mmCIF file of C-alpha atoms in Angstrom:
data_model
loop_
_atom_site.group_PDB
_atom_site.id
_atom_site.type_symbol
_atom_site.label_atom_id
_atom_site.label_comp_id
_atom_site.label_asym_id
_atom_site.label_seq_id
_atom_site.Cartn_x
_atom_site.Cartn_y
_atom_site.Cartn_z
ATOM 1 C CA UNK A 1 18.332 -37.348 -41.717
ATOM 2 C CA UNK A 2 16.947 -38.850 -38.341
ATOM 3 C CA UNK A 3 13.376 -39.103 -39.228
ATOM 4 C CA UNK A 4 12.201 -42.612 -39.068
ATOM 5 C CA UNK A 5 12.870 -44.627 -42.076
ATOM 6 C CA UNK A 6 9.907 -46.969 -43.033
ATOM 7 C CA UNK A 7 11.264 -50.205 -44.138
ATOM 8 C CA UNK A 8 7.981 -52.001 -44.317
ATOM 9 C CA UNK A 9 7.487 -52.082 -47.385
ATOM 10 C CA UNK A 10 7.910 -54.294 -49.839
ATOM 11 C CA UNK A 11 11.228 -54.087 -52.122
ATOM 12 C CA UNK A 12 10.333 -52.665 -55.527
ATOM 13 C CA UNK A 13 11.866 -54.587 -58.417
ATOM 14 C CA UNK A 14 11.174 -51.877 -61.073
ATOM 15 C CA UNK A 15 14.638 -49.531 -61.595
ATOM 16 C CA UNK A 16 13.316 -46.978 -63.489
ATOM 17 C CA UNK A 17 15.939 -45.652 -66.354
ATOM 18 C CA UNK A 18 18.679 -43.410 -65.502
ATOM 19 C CA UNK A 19 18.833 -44.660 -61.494
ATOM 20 C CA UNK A 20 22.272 -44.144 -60.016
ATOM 21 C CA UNK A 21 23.826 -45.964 -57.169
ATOM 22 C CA UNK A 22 26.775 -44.051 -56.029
ATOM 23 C CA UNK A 23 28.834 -46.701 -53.895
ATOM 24 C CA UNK A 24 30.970 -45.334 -50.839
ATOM 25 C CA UNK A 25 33.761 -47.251 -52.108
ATOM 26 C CA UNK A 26 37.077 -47.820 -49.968
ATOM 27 C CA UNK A 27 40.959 -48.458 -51.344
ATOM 28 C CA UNK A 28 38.998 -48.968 -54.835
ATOM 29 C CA UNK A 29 37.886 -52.235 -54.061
ATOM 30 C CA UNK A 30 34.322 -52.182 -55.293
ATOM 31 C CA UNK A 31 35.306 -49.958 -58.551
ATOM 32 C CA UNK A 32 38.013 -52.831 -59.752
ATOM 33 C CA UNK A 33 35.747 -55.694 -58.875
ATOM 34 C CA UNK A 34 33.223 -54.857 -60.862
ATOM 35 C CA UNK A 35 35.524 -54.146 -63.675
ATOM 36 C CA UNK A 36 37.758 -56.765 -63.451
ATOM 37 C CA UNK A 37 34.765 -59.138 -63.100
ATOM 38 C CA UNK A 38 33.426 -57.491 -66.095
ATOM 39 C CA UNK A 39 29.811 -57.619 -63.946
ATOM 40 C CA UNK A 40 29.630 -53.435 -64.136
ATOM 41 C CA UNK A 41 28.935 -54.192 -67.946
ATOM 42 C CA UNK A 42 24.901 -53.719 -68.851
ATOM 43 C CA UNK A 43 24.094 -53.248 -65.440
ATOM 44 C CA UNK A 44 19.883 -52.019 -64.926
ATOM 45 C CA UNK A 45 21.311 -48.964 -63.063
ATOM 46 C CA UNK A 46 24.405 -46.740 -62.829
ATOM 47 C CA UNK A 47 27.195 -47.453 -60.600
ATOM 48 C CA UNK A 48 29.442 -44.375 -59.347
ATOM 49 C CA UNK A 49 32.333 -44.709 -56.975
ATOM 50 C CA UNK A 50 34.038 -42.361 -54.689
ATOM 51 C CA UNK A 51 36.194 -43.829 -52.387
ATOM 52 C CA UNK A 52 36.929 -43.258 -48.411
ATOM 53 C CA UNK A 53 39.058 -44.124 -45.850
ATOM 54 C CA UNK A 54 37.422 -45.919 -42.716
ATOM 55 C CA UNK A 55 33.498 -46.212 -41.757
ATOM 56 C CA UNK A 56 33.189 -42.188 -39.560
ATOM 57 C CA UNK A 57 33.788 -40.643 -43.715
ATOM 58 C CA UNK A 58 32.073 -43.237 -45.105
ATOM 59 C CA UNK A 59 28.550 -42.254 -42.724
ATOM 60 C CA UNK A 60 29.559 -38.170 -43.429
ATOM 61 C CA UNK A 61 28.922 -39.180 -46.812
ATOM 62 C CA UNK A 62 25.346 -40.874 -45.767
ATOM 63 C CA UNK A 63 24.171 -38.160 -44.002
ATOM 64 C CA UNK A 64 25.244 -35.799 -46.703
ATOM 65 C CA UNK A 65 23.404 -37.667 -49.113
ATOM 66 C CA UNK A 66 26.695 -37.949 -51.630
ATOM 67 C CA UNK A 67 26.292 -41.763 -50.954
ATOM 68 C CA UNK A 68 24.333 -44.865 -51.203
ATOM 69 C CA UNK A 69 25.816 -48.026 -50.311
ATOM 70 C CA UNK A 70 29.080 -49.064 -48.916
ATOM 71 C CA UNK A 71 30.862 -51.806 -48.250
ATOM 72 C CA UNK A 72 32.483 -51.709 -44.728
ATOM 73 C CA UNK A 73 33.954 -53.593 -41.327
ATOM 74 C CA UNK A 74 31.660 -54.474 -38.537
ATOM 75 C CA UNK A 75 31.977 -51.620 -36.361
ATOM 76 C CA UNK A 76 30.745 -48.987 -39.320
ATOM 77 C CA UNK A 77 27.569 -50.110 -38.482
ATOM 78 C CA UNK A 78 27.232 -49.877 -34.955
ATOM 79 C CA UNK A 79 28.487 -46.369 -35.306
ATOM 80 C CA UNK A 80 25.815 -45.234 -37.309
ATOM 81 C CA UNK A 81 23.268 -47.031 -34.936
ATOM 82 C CA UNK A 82 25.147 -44.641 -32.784
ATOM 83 C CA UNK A 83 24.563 -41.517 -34.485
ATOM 84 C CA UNK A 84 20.919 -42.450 -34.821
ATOM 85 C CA UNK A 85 21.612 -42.627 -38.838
ATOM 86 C CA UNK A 86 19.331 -45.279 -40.019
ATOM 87 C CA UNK A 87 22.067 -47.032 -42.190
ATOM 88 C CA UNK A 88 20.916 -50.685 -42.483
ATOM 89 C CA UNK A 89 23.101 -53.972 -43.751
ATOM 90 C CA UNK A 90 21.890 -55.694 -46.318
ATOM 91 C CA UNK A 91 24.848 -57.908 -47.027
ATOM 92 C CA UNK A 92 27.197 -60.189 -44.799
ATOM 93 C CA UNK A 93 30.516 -61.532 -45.876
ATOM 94 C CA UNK A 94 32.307 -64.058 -44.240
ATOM 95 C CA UNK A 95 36.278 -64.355 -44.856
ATOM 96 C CA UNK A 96 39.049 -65.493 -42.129
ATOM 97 C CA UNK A 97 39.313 -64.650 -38.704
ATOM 98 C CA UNK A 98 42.875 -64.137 -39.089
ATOM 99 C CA UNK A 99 42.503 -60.746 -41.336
ATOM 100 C CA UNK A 100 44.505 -58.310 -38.882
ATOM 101 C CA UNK A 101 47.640 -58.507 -37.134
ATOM 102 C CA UNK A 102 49.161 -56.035 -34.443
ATOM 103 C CA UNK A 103 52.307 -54.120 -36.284
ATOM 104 C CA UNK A 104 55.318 -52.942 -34.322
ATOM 105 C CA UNK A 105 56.947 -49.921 -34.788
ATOM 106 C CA UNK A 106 60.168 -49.950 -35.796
ATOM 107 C CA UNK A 107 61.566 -49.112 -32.056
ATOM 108 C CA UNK A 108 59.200 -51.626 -30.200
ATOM 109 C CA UNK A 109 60.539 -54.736 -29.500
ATOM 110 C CA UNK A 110 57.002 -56.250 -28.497
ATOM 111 C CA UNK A 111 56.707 -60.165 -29.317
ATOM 112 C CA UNK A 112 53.602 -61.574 -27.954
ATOM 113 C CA UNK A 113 50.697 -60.478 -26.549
ATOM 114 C CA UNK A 114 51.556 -60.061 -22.890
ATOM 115 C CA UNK A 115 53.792 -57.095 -24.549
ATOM 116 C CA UNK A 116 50.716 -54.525 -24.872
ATOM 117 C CA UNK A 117 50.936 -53.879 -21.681
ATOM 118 C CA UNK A 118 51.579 -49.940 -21.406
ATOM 119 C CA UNK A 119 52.076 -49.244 -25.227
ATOM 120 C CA UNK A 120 50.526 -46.783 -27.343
ATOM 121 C CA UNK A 121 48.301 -48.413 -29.430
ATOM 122 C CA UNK A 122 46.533 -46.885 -32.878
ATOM 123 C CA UNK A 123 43.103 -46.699 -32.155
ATOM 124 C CA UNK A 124 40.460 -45.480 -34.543
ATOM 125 C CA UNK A 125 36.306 -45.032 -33.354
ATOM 126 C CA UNK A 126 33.764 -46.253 -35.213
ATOM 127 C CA UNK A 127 36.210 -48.492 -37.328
ATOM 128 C CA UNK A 128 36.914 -52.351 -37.298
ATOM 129 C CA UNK A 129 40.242 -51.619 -36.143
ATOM 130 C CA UNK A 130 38.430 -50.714 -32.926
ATOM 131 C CA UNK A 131 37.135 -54.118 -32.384
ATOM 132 C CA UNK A 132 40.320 -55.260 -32.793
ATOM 133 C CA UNK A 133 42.082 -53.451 -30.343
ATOM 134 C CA UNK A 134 39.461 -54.336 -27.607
ATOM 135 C CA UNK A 135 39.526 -58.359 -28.584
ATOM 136 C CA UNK A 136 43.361 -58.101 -28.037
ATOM 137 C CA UNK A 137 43.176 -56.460 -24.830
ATOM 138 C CA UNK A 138 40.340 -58.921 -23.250
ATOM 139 C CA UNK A 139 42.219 -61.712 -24.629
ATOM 140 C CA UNK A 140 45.513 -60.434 -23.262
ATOM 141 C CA UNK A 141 43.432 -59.866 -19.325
ATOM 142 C CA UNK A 142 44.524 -56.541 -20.196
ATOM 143 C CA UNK A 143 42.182 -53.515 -19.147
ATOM 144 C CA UNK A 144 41.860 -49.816 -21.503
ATOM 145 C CA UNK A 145 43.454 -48.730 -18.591
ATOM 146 C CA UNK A 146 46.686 -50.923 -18.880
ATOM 147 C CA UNK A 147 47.258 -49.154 -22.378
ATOM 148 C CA UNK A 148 47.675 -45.761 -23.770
ATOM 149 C CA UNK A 149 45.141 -45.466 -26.638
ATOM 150 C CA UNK A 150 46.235 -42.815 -29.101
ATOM 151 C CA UNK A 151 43.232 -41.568 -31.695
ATOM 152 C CA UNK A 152 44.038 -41.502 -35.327
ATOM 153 C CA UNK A 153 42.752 -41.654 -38.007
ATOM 154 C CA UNK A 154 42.878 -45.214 -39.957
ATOM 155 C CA UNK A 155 44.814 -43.629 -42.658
ATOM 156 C CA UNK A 156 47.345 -42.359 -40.254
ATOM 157 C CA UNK A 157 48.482 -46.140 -38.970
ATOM 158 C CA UNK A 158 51.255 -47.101 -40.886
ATOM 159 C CA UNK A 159 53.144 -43.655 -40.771
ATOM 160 C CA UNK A 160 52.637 -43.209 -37.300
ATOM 161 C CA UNK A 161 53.758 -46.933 -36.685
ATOM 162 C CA UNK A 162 56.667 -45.795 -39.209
ATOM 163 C CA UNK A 163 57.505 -42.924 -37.335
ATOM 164 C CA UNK A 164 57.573 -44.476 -33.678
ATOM 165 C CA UNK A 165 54.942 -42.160 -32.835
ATOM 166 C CA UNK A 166 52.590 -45.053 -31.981
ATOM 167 C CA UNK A 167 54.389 -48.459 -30.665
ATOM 168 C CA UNK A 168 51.719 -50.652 -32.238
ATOM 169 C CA UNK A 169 48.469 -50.806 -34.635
ATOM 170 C CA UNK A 170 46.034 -53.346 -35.729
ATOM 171 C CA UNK A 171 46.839 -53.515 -39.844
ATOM 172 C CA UNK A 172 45.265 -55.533 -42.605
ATOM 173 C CA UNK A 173 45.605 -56.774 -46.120
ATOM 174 C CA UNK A 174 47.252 -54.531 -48.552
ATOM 175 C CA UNK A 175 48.550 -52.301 -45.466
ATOM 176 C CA UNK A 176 50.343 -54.459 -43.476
ATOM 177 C CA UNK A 177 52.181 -55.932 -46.861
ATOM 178 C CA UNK A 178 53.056 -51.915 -47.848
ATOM 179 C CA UNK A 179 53.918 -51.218 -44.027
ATOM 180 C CA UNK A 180 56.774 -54.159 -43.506
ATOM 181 C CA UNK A 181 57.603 -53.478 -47.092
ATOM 182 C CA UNK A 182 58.430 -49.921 -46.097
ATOM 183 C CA UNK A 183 59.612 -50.208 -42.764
ATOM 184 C CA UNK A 184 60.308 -54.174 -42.065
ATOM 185 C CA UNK A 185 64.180 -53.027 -42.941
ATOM 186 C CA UNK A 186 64.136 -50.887 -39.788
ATOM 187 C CA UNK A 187 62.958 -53.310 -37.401
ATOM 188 C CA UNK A 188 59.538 -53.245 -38.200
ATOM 189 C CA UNK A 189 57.322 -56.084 -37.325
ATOM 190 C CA UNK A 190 54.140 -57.780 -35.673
ATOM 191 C CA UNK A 191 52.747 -59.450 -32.538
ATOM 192 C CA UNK A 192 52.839 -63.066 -33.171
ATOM 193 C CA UNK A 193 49.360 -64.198 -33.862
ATOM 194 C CA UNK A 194 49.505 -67.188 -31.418
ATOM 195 C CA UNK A 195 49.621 -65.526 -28.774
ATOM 196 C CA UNK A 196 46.877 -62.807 -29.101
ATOM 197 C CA UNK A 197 43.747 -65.240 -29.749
ATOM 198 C CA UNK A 198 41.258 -64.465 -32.395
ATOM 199 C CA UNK A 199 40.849 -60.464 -33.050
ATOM 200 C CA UNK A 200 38.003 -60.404 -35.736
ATOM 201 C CA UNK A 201 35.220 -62.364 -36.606
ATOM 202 C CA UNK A 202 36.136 -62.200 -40.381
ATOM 203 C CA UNK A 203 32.595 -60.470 -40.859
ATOM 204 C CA UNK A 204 32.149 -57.234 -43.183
ATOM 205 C CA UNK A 205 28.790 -56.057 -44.173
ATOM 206 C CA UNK A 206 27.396 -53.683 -47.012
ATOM 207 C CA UNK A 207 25.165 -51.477 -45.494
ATOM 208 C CA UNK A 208 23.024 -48.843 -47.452
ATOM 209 C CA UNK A 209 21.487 -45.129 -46.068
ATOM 210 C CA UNK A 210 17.878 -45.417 -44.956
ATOM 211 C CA UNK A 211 16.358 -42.796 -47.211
ATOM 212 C CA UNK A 212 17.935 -44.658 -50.648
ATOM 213 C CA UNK A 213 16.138 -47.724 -48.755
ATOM 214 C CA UNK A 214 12.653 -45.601 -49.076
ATOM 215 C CA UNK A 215 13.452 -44.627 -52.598
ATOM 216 C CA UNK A 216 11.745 -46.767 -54.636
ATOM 217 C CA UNK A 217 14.027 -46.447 -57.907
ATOM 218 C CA UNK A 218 17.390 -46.327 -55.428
ATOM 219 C CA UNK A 219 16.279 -49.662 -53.460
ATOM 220 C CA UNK A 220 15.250 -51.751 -56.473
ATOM 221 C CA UNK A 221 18.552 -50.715 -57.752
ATOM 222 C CA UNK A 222 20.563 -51.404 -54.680
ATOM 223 C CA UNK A 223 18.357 -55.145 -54.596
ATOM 224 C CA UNK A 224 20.117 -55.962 -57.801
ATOM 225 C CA UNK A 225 23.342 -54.120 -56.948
ATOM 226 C CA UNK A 226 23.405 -57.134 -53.935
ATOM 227 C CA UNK A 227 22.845 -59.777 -56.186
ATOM 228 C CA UNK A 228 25.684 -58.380 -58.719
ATOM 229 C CA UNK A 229 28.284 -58.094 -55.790
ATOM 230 C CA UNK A 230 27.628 -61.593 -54.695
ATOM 231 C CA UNK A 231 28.114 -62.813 -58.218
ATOM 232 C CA UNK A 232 31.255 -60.379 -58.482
ATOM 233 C CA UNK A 233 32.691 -61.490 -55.717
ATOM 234 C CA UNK A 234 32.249 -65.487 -56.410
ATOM 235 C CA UNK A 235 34.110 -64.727 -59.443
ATOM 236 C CA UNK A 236 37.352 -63.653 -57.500
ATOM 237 C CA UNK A 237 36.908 -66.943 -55.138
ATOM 238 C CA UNK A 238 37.158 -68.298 -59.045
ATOM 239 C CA UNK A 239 39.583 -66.098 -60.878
ATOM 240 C CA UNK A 240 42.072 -65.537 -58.149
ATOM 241 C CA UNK A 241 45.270 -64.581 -60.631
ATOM 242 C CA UNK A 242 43.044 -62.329 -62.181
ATOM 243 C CA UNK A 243 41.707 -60.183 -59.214
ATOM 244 C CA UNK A 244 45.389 -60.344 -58.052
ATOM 245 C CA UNK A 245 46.327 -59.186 -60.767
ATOM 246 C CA UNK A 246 43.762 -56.416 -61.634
ATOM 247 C CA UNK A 247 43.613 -55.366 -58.044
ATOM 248 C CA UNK A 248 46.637 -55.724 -55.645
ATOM 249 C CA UNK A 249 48.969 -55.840 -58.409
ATOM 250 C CA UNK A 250 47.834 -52.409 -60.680
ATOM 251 C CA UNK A 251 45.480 -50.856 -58.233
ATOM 252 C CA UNK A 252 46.932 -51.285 -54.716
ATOM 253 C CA UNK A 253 50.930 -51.746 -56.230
ATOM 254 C CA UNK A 254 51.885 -54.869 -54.423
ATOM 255 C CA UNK A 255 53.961 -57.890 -56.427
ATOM 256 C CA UNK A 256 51.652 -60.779 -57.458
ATOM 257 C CA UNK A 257 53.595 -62.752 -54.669
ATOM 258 C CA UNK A 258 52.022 -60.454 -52.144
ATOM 259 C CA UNK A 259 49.149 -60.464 -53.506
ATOM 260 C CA UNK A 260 49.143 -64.306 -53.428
ATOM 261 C CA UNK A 261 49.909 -63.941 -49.606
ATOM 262 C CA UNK A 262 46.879 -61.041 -49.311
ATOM 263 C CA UNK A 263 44.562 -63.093 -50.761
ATOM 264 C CA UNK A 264 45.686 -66.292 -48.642
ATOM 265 C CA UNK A 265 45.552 -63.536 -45.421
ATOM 266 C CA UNK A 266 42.004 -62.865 -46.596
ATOM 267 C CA UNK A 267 40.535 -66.067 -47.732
ATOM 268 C CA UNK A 268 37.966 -66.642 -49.941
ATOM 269 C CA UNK A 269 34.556 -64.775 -49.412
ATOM 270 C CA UNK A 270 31.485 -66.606 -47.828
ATOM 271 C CA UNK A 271 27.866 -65.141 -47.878
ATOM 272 C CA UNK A 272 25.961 -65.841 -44.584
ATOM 273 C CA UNK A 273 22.367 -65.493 -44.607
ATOM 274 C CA UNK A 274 20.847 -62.822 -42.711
ATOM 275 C CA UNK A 275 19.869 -64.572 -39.856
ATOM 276 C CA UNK A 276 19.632 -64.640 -36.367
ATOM 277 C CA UNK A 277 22.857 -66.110 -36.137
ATOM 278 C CA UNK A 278 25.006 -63.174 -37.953
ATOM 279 C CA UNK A 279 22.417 -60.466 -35.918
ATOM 280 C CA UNK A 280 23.912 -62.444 -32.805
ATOM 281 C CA UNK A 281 27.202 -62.099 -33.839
ATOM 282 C CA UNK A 282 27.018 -58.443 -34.069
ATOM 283 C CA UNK A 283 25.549 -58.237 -31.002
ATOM 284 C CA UNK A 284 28.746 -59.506 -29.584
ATOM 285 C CA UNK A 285 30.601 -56.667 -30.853
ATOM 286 C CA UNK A 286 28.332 -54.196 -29.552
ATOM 287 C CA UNK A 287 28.873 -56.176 -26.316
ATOM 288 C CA UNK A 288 32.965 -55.753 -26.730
ATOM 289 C CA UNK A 289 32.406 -52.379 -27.230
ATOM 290 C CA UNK A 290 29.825 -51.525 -24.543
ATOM 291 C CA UNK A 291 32.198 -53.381 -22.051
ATOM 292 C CA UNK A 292 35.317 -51.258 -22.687
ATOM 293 C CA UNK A 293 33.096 -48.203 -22.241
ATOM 294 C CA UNK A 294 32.326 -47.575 -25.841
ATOM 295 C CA UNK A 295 29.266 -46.957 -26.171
ATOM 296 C CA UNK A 296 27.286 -43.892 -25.182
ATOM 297 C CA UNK A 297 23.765 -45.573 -25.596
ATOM 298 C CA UNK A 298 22.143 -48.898 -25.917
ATOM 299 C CA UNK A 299 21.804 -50.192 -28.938
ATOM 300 C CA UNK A 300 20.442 -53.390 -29.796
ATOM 301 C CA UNK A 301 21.915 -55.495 -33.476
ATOM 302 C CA UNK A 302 18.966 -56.477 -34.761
ATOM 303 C CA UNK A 303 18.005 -53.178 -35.351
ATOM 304 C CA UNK A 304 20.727 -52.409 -37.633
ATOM 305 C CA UNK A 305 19.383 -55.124 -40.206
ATOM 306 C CA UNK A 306 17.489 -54.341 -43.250
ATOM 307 C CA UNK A 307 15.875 -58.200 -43.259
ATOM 308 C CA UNK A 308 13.973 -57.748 -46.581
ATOM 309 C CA UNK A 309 17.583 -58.645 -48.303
ATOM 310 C CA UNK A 310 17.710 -61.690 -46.529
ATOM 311 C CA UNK A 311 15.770 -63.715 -49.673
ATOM 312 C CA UNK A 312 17.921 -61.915 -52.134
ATOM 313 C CA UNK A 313 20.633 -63.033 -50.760
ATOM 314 C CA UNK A 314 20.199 -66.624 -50.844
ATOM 315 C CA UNK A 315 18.572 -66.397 -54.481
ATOM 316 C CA UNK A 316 21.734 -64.910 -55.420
ATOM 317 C CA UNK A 317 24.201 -66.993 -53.018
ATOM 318 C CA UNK A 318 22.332 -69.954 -55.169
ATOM 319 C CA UNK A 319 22.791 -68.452 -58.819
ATOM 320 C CA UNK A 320 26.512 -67.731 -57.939
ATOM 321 C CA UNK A 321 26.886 -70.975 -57.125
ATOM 322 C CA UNK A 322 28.765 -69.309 -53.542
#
């Protein structure tokens, strides 16, 4: 899977009948969107979902071939730029800044963010969570060193927060609703937000494996797929009840009230263009990274772009209305 993918050429238009996209989907969010929205009616292609927790299974499923597309964090990315996996973004979404808090375990008293100091923190490679965890600790002064870093994996947060086994763990939207729910009665709680300074950038991308890039039939497909997730996801910006509803409510099992408070958590979803600007912005996350000791090899953003989407996104930003 490391030979050099050619992305060159022009993007074919043509999906030939019977072309399957098979979307690396994550908590079902991609699978209800498109039904709720009713936008995976009539599509040109075939959509297929199989869902996975965090970016590392997401890329297993790349390089196995078992996937196409995926919709992830920003650290997925640079991952796979580390693994030499030519998994290109072709879609940026913009939503609040404010998307993850730092959950206490039931047994640590921690209030602000002068509190990290020696605690175990959840810490998962190649994730967003990642990021997360490094913003707090350069915004706190604090070192790697000053912490105790335990590796999980992202599904293992909440029960090891639960189970005192970790004293603290970035969480977002529907975890950290389930997690207080479950464990908020015990003394469960979070690092006040005031005090730990911005921890994301509000930036997840959709990035697709190289060789369905070079397919012809896959990467006209995945050009249209683009423009349908745009539209789908304009239409939750519009039908807010609805996706709560059809999502946090029946899918994820929240009330409707936290699903109000989710989607107020989460904000409603921009679409930059793929620009210098967002490549920049990425770059500063490698930079986090690469500071903290993160990163095994240089790697540079702009080469984790696939810039040939950059027209289809603003032709479909523009027909959404986004």
């Amino acid at each position: 899977g490391r030979d050099e993918v050619d992305l060159s050429k022009e993007l074919p238009t043509d999906i030939p009948p019977g072309t399957t996209i098979v979307v690396a989907d994550q908590q079902n969010r991609v699978q209800t969107l498109f039904a709720a929205s009713g936008l995976g009616e009539n599509l040109p292609y075939k959509l297929e979902f199989a869902n996975f927790t965090g970016g590392p299974a997401v890329l297993e499923a790349f390089r196995s071939g078992t996937a196409d597309v995926s919709y992830v964090g920003d650290v997925p990315p640079i991952h796979a730029q580390l693994t030499g996996e030519q998994v290109p973004i072709i879609l940026a979404n913009q939503g609040k800044t404010t998307n993850y808090v730092l959950a206490t375990s039931p047994k640590t008293p921690a209030k602000t963010a002068a509190d990290l100091r020696g605690k175990r923190i959840g810490y998962a490679e190649g994730t967003a969570q990642q990021a997360v965890v490094l913003r707090a600790l350069a915004n706190a002064g604090l070192e790697v060193d000053d912490v105790e870093l335990v590796r999980l994996q992202l599904a293992e947060f909440s029960e090891a927060l639960g189970a005192n086994e970790i004293d603290i763990a970035p969480l977002n939207e529907p975890r950290l609703t389930r997690y207080l729910r479950d464990y908020q009665s015990d003394g469960a709680s979070f690092i006040d937000p005031e005090t730990t300074g911005q921890l994301s950038q509000g930036l997840s991308f959709v990035y697709a494996r190289g060789q369905s890039l070079t397919d012809p039939a896959k990467a006209a497909a995945l050009r249209h797929f683009v423009g349908d997730l745009i539209k789908a996801q304009q239409w939750t910006n519009e039908h807010p009840a609805e996706w709560i509803d059809a999502y946090y409510v029946k899918n994820q099992n929240v009330t409707a009230d936290d699903g109000w408070r989710i989607l107020e958590s989460v904000g409603t979803v921009a679409f930059p263009p793929l620009d210098d600007s967002v490549i920049a912005r990425q770059q500063n996350t490698i930079d986090l990274i690469d500071r903290a000791g993160g990163l095994p090899n240089k790697i540079t953003a702009a080469d984790g772009f696939d810039l040939r989407f950059a027209p289809v996104v603003e032709e479909a930003r523009a027909a959404a209305g986004a």
